[in-house]
């Protein structure tokens, strides 16, 4: 699923624009600041504010310390964002996540548990990184050599990948059905947390005067975390007796993350179509107004000539 989605999205990347982002990494740095600075801090504040159990607090902080997920690339495409920046940010955050994840968990989770009880799955993070970088490189190569074929692959791959993400989410909810019987505080945090990431990421990008296309991209990269890495990390860190209480939060976060993102996409598409409709209506009216302006002097002049002719007579 991961390889198919990122391969199709890699077909949108243009090599010159990608090199431009790497030479001027201001947008990437802003995204990484939101990813590993804002989200872990927000996770700590939410866990402390709602006074959740220690294992649940660790799950929340782990979720906030994860790199960006593939869902951010799909939602960025639907929001007409900067796909080159989105994929570059996802790749960079996944690479830095190998060091930033354990560091953020150690900084914020030591209040509840000792750092030695958290097992970091470096192998799984490395596999996720390889599964992300190689298909993206193949997609970039396809777009570079066969741009027409890349457009067809993009349409088919994004649709199939989105459907697969939905099926995987439903299957996970059924397989771990008992984990949904959890505290209401986790459900509230799972609903608020993605919105905090989307809103704060967009606001910080606006304050730093990033273009609107980049602002939407940074917002998605901030709020859309890699749920798969978080779930794997928690499974390797906690015994089965505690897993049902811990594993609930990634499912809740992933569900609300997707739901909130789809609502944002719907709102943006409605605004986009209304704006285009108004622009088309204004463009259609301009020739009529110009024609009326040109016709008005001639009509006014003919009236004056008739008045003068009548006075002479």
Coordinates of C-alpha atoms in Angstrom, one line a residue:
X1 CA 0.0 0.0 0.0
X2 CA 2.8 2.4 1.0
X3 CA 4.8 1.7 -2.2
X4 CA 1.8 2.1 -4.5
X5 CA 0.7 5.4 -3.1
X6 CA 4.1 7.1 -2.9
X7 CA 5.0 5.8 -6.4
X8 CA 1.9 7.4 -7.9
X9 CA 2.5 10.6 -6.0
X10 CA 6.1 10.6 -7.0
X11 CA 4.9 10.9 -10.6
X12 CA 3.9 14.5 -9.8
X13 CA 7.4 15.5 -8.7
X14 CA 9.5 17.6 -11.1
X15 CA 13.2 17.4 -10.7
X16 CA 14.0 21.1 -11.1
X17 CA 11.4 22.1 -8.5
X18 CA 12.7 19.4 -6.1
X19 CA 16.2 20.6 -6.4
X20 CA 14.9 24.2 -5.8
X21 CA 13.4 23.0 -2.5
X22 CA 16.6 21.4 -1.4
X23 CA 18.7 24.4 -2.3
X24 CA 16.3 26.8 -0.5
X25 CA 15.0 24.5 2.3
X26 CA 13.0 27.3 4.1
X27 CA 9.7 25.5 3.6
X28 CA 11.2 22.2 4.7
X29 CA 12.6 23.7 7.9
X30 CA 9.3 25.3 8.8
X31 CA 7.6 21.9 8.3
X32 CA 10.1 20.1 10.5
X33 CA 9.8 22.7 13.2
X34 CA 6.1 22.1 13.3
X35 CA 6.5 18.3 13.0
X36 CA 9.0 17.7 15.8
X37 CA 8.6 20.9 17.8
X38 CA 4.9 21.7 17.9
X39 CA 3.3 18.3 17.8
X40 CA 5.2 16.6 20.7
X41 CA 4.6 19.7 22.8
X42 CA 0.9 19.7 21.9
X43 CA 0.8 15.9 22.8
X44 CA 2.3 16.6 26.2
X45 CA -0.1 19.4 27.0
X46 CA -3.1 17.4 25.9
X47 CA -2.0 14.3 27.9
X48 CA -1.4 16.5 31.0
X49 CA -4.5 18.6 30.6
X50 CA -6.8 15.5 30.4
X51 CA -4.9 13.6 33.1
X52 CA -4.9 10.3 31.2
X53 CA -3.2 7.1 32.4
X54 CA 0.6 6.8 32.1
X55 CA 0.4 4.2 29.3
X56 CA -2.1 6.3 27.4
X57 CA 0.1 9.4 27.8
X58 CA 3.0 7.5 26.3
X59 CA 0.8 6.5 23.4
X60 CA -0.3 10.2 22.8
X61 CA 3.3 11.5 23.0
X62 CA 4.5 8.7 20.7
X63 CA 1.8 9.7 18.1
X64 CA 2.9 13.3 18.3
X65 CA 6.6 12.4 17.8
X66 CA 6.0 10.3 14.6
X67 CA 7.1 11.7 11.2
X68 CA 4.6 12.7 8.6
X69 CA 2.4 10.0 7.0
X70 CA 1.5 9.1 3.5
X71 CA -2.0 10.4 3.9
X72 CA -0.6 13.9 4.0
X73 CA 0.7 13.5 0.4
X74 CA -2.8 12.4 -0.8
X75 CA -4.6 15.2 1.0
X76 CA -2.1 17.7 -0.2
X77 CA -2.7 16.6 -3.8
X78 CA -6.5 17.1 -3.3
X79 CA -5.9 20.5 -1.8
X80 CA -3.8 21.7 -4.7
X81 CA -0.7 21.9 -2.5
X82 CA 3.0 21.8 -3.3
X83 CA 3.5 18.0 -4.0
X84 CA 7.3 18.4 -4.4
X85 CA 7.5 20.0 -0.9
X86 CA 5.0 17.5 0.6
X87 CA 7.0 14.4 -0.5
X88 CA 10.3 16.1 0.4
X89 CA 9.0 16.9 3.8
X90 CA 7.7 13.4 4.4
X91 CA 11.1 11.9 3.3
X92 CA 13.1 14.3 5.5
X93 CA 10.8 13.8 8.5
X94 CA 11.0 10.0 8.2
X95 CA 14.9 10.2 8.1
X96 CA 15.0 12.6 11.1
X97 CA 12.4 10.5 12.9
X98 CA 14.9 7.8 13.5
X99 CA 16.6 10.1 16.0
X100 CA 13.8 12.6 16.8
X101 CA 11.2 10.0 17.8
X102 CA 13.2 8.5 20.8
X103 CA 14.4 12.0 21.7
X104 CA 10.9 13.5 21.9
X105 CA 9.6 10.4 23.7
X106 CA 12.4 10.6 26.3
X107 CA 11.9 14.4 26.8
X108 CA 8.1 14.4 27.3
X109 CA 7.3 10.9 28.5
X110 CA 9.8 10.6 31.4
X111 CA 7.2 12.3 33.6
X112 CA 5.1 9.2 33.6
X113 CA 7.5 6.3 32.8
X114 CA 11.2 5.7 32.6
X115 CA 12.8 5.9 29.2
X116 CA 14.0 2.3 29.5
X117 CA 10.4 0.9 29.2
X118 CA 10.1 2.3 25.7
X119 CA 11.4 0.1 22.9
X120 CA 12.1 2.1 19.7
X121 CA 11.6 -0.1 16.6
X122 CA 14.5 1.2 14.5
X123 CA 14.2 -1.7 12.0
X124 CA 10.6 -0.9 11.3
X125 CA 11.3 2.8 10.9
X126 CA 14.1 1.9 8.5
X127 CA 11.8 -0.4 6.5
X128 CA 9.2 2.4 6.3
X129 CA 11.9 4.8 5.1
X130 CA 13.1 2.4 2.3
X131 CA 9.4 1.8 1.3
X132 CA 9.0 5.6 1.0
X133 CA 12.2 6.6 -0.7
X134 CA 12.5 3.9 -3.4
X135 CA 9.0 4.2 -4.9
X136 CA 9.2 8.0 -4.8
X137 CA 12.5 7.9 -6.8
X138 CA 10.9 5.5 -9.3
X139 CA 7.9 7.9 -9.7
X140 CA 10.2 10.9 -10.2
X141 CA 12.1 8.9 -12.9
X142 CA 8.8 8.0 -14.7
X143 CA 7.7 11.6 -14.6
X144 CA 11.1 12.7 -16.0
X145 CA 11.1 10.3 -18.9
X146 CA 7.4 9.7 -19.6
X147 CA 5.4 12.7 -18.4
X148 CA 2.2 11.7 -20.2
X149 CA 2.2 8.2 -18.6
X150 CA 3.0 9.7 -15.2
X151 CA -0.3 11.6 -15.3
X152 CA -2.3 8.4 -15.9
X153 CA -0.4 6.6 -13.2
X154 CA -1.1 9.5 -10.8
X155 CA -4.9 9.4 -11.3
X156 CA -5.1 5.6 -11.0
X157 CA -2.6 5.2 -8.2
X158 CA -4.1 8.0 -6.0
X159 CA -7.6 6.5 -6.3
X160 CA -6.5 2.9 -5.6
X161 CA -4.2 4.0 -2.8
X162 CA -6.9 6.0 -1.1
X163 CA -9.3 3.0 -1.3
X164 CA -6.6 0.7 0.2
X165 CA -6.0 3.1 3.0
X166 CA -9.7 3.1 3.8
X167 CA -9.9 -0.7 3.7
X168 CA -6.8 -1.0 5.9
X169 CA -8.4 1.4 8.4
X170 CA -11.6 -0.6 8.5
X171 CA -9.8 -3.9 8.9
X172 CA -7.7 -2.5 11.8
X173 CA -10.9 -1.3 13.5
X174 CA -12.4 -4.8 13.2
X175 CA -9.3 -6.7 14.3
X176 CA -8.8 -4.5 17.4
X177 CA -12.5 -4.0 18.1
X178 CA -12.0 -4.2 21.9
X179 CA -9.6 -1.3 21.9
X180 CA -12.4 1.1 21.0
X181 CA -13.8 0.5 24.5
X182 CA -11.6 3.2 26.0
X183 CA -11.9 6.4 28.0
X184 CA -13.8 9.3 26.5
X185 CA -10.8 11.6 27.1
X186 CA -8.8 9.6 24.4
X187 CA -11.6 10.1 21.9
X188 CA -11.7 13.9 22.6
X189 CA -7.9 14.1 22.4
X190 CA -7.9 12.1 19.1
X191 CA -10.4 14.6 17.7
X192 CA -8.6 17.7 18.9
X193 CA -5.0 16.7 18.2
X194 CA -5.2 16.5 14.3
X195 CA -7.1 19.9 14.2
X196 CA -4.3 21.4 16.4
X197 CA -1.7 20.2 13.9
X198 CA -3.6 21.4 10.9
X199 CA -4.5 24.8 12.3
X200 CA -1.2 25.5 14.1
X201 CA 0.9 24.4 11.1
X202 CA -1.1 26.6 8.7
X203 CA -0.9 29.6 11.1
X204 CA 2.9 29.3 11.6
X205 CA 3.4 29.0 7.8
X206 CA 1.3 32.2 7.4
X207 CA 3.2 34.1 10.1
X208 CA 6.5 33.1 8.4
X209 CA 5.1 34.5 5.1
X210 CA 5.0 31.2 3.1
X211 CA 3.0 31.1 -0.1
X212 CA -0.6 29.9 0.2
X213 CA 0.2 26.6 -1.6
X214 CA 3.0 25.9 0.9
X215 CA 0.8 26.9 3.8
X216 CA -1.7 24.2 2.9
X217 CA 1.1 21.7 2.4
X218 CA 2.8 22.4 5.8
X219 CA -0.6 22.2 7.6
X220 CA -1.2 18.7 6.2
X221 CA 2.3 17.6 6.9
X222 CA 2.0 18.8 10.5
X223 CA -1.4 17.3 11.4
X224 CA -1.1 14.0 9.4
X225 CA 1.1 11.7 11.4
X226 CA 2.4 8.2 10.4
X227 CA -0.1 6.0 12.3
X228 CA 1.5 2.8 11.0
X229 CA 4.9 3.6 12.6
X230 CA 3.2 4.6 15.9
X231 CA 1.2 1.4 16.0
X232 CA 4.3 -0.7 15.4
X233 CA 6.3 1.1 18.0
X234 CA 3.6 0.7 20.6
X235 CA 3.2 -3.0 19.8
X236 CA 6.9 -3.6 20.4
X237 CA 7.0 -1.5 23.5
X238 CA 4.1 -2.8 25.7
X239 CA 3.0 -6.2 26.9
X240 CA -0.3 -7.7 25.6
X241 CA -2.0 -6.8 28.9
X242 CA -1.5 -3.1 28.3
X243 CA -1.7 -3.2 24.5
X244 CA -5.5 -2.9 24.2
X245 CA -5.4 0.3 26.3
X246 CA -2.4 1.7 24.4
X247 CA -3.3 0.7 20.8
X248 CA -6.7 2.5 20.9
X249 CA -5.2 6.0 20.5
X250 CA -3.5 5.4 17.1
X251 CA -6.8 4.0 15.7
X252 CA -8.8 7.0 17.1
X253 CA -6.2 9.5 15.9
X254 CA -6.0 7.9 12.4
X255 CA -9.8 7.9 12.0
X256 CA -10.2 11.6 13.0
X257 CA -7.1 12.6 11.1
X258 CA -8.6 11.2 7.9
X259 CA -12.1 12.5 8.7
X260 CA -10.9 16.1 9.5
X261 CA -8.7 16.1 6.4
X262 CA -11.6 15.0 4.2
X263 CA -13.8 17.8 5.6
X264 CA -11.1 20.3 4.9
X265 CA -10.8 18.9 1.3
X266 CA -14.6 19.2 0.9
X267 CA -14.6 22.8 2.2
X268 CA -11.7 23.8 -0.1
X269 CA -13.2 22.2 -3.2
X270 CA -16.5 24.0 -2.6
X271 CA -14.7 27.3 -2.1
X272 CA -12.6 26.6 -5.3
X273 CA -15.6 25.9 -7.4
X274 CA -17.6 28.9 -6.1
X275 CA -14.6 31.1 -6.7
X276 CA -14.1 29.8 -10.3
X277 CA -17.9 30.3 -10.9
X278 CA -17.7 33.9 -9.8
X279 CA -14.6 34.5 -11.8
X280 CA -16.2 33.1 -14.9
X281 CA -19.3 35.2 -14.3
X282 CA -17.3 38.4 -14.0
X283 CA -15.3 37.5 -17.1
X284 CA -18.6 37.0 -19.0
X285 CA -19.9 40.4 -17.8
X286 CA -16.8 42.4 -18.8
X287 CA -17.4 42.3 -22.6
X288 CA -21.0 43.4 -22.1
X289 CA -20.0 46.3 -19.9
X290 CA -17.3 47.3 -22.4
X291 CA -19.8 47.2 -25.3
X292 CA -22.3 49.4 -23.3
X293 CA -19.5 51.9 -22.5
X294 CA -18.6 52.1 -26.2
X295 CA -22.2 52.5 -27.3
X296 CA -23.1 55.2 -24.7
X297 CA -21.1 58.1 -26.2
X298 CA -22.5 57.5 -29.7
X299 CA -26.1 57.5 -28.3
X300 CA -25.4 60.6 -26.3
X301 CA -23.9 62.4 -29.3
X302 CA -26.8 61.6 -31.5
X303 CA -29.2 63.2 -29.0
X304 CA -27.2 66.4 -28.9
X305 CA -27.2 66.6 -32.7
X306 CA -30.9 66.2 -32.9
X307 CA -31.5 69.0 -30.3
X308 CA -29.2 71.4 -32.1
X309 CA -30.8 70.6 -35.5
X310 CA -34.3 71.3 -34.1
X311 CA -33.1 74.7 -32.6
X312 CA -31.6 75.8 -36.0
X313 CA -34.9 75.0 -37.7

